[in-house]
XYZ file of C-alpha atoms in Angstrom:
117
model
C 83.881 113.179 95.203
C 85.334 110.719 97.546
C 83.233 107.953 98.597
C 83.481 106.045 102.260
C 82.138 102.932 103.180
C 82.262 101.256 105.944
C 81.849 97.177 107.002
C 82.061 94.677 109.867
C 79.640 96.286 112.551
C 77.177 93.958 113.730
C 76.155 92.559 117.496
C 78.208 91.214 119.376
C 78.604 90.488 123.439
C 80.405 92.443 125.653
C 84.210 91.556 125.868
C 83.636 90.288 122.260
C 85.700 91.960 119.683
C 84.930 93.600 115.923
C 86.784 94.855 113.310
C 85.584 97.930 111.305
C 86.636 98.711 107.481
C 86.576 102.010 105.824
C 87.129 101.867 102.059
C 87.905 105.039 100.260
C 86.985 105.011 96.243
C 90.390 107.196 96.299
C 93.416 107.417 97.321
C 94.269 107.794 100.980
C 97.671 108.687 100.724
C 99.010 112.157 100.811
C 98.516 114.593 104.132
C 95.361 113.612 105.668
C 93.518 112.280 108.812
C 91.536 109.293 108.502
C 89.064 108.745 111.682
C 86.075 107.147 113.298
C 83.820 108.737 114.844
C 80.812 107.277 116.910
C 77.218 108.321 117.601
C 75.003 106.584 120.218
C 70.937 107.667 120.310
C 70.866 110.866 122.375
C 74.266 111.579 122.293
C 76.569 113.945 119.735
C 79.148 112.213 117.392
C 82.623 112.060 118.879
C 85.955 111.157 117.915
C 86.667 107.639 118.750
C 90.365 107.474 116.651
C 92.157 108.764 114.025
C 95.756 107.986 112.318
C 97.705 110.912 110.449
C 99.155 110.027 106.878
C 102.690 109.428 108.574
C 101.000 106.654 111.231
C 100.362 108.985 114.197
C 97.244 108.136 116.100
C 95.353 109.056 118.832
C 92.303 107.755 120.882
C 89.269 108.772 123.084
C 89.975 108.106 126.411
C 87.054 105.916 126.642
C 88.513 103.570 124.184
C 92.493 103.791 124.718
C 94.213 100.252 124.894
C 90.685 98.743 123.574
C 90.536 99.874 120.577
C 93.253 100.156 117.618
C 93.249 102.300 114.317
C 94.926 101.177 111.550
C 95.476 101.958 107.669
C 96.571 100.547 104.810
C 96.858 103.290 101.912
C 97.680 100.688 99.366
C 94.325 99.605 99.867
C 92.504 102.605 100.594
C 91.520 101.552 103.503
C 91.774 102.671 107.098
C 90.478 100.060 110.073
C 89.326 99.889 113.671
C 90.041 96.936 115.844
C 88.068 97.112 118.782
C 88.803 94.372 121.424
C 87.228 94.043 124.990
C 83.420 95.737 123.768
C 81.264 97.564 126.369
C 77.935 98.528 126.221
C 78.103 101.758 126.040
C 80.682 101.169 122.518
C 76.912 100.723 121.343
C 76.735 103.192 118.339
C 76.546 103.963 114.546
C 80.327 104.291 113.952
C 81.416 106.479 110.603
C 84.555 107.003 108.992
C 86.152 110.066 108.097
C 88.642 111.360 106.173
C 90.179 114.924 106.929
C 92.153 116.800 103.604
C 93.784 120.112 103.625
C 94.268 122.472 100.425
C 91.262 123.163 100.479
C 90.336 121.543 104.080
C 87.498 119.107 103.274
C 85.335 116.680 105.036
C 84.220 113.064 103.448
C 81.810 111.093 105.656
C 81.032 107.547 105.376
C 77.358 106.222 105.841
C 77.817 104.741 109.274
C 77.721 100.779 110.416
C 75.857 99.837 113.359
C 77.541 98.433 116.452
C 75.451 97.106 118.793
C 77.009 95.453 122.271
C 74.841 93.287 124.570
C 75.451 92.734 128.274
């Protein structure tokens, strides 16, 4: 089983910025989609970014030229830099990482981001 965890969420003030760290206890080369996704209290989870194993990435719309994905597979670990923090970025943020052969699913636990006006 491949375990996610993530760091660096906390409270911080709008405009502020955060950095978020996934680390995988494998491997995150090979094909594969690593992603955070975001949940805020009455809402459903929703893709916030992801980065393909050959550096492609894409963004919500909500969050384009905020926020950046990153990862570093020598260190198992994939990152979100989010700059320029709303209120409404206020939400448990979870990594994921996307395999295929068989397609599978690994979820991290989720940090808390909480942004203050």
């Amino acid at each position: 089983q491949v375990q996610l965890v993530e760091s660096g969420g906390g409270l911080v003030q709008a405009g502020g910025s955060l950095r978020l760290s996934c680390a995988a206890s494998g491997r995150i080369s090979g094909i594969n989609i690593m992603g955070w996704y975001r949940q805020a209290p009455g809402k459903q989870r929703e893709l916030v970014a992801s980065i393909t194993s050959g550096g492609t990435t894409n963004y919500a719309d909500s969050v384009k030229g905020r926020f950046t994905i990153s990862r570093d597979d020598a260190k198992n670990t994939v990152y979100l830099q989010m700059n320029s923090l709303k209120p409404e970025d206020t939400a448990v943020y979870y990594c994921n990482r996307r395999v295929f052969l068989p397609n599978r699913d690994y979820w991290g636990q989720g940090t808390q981001v909480t942004v203050s006006s």
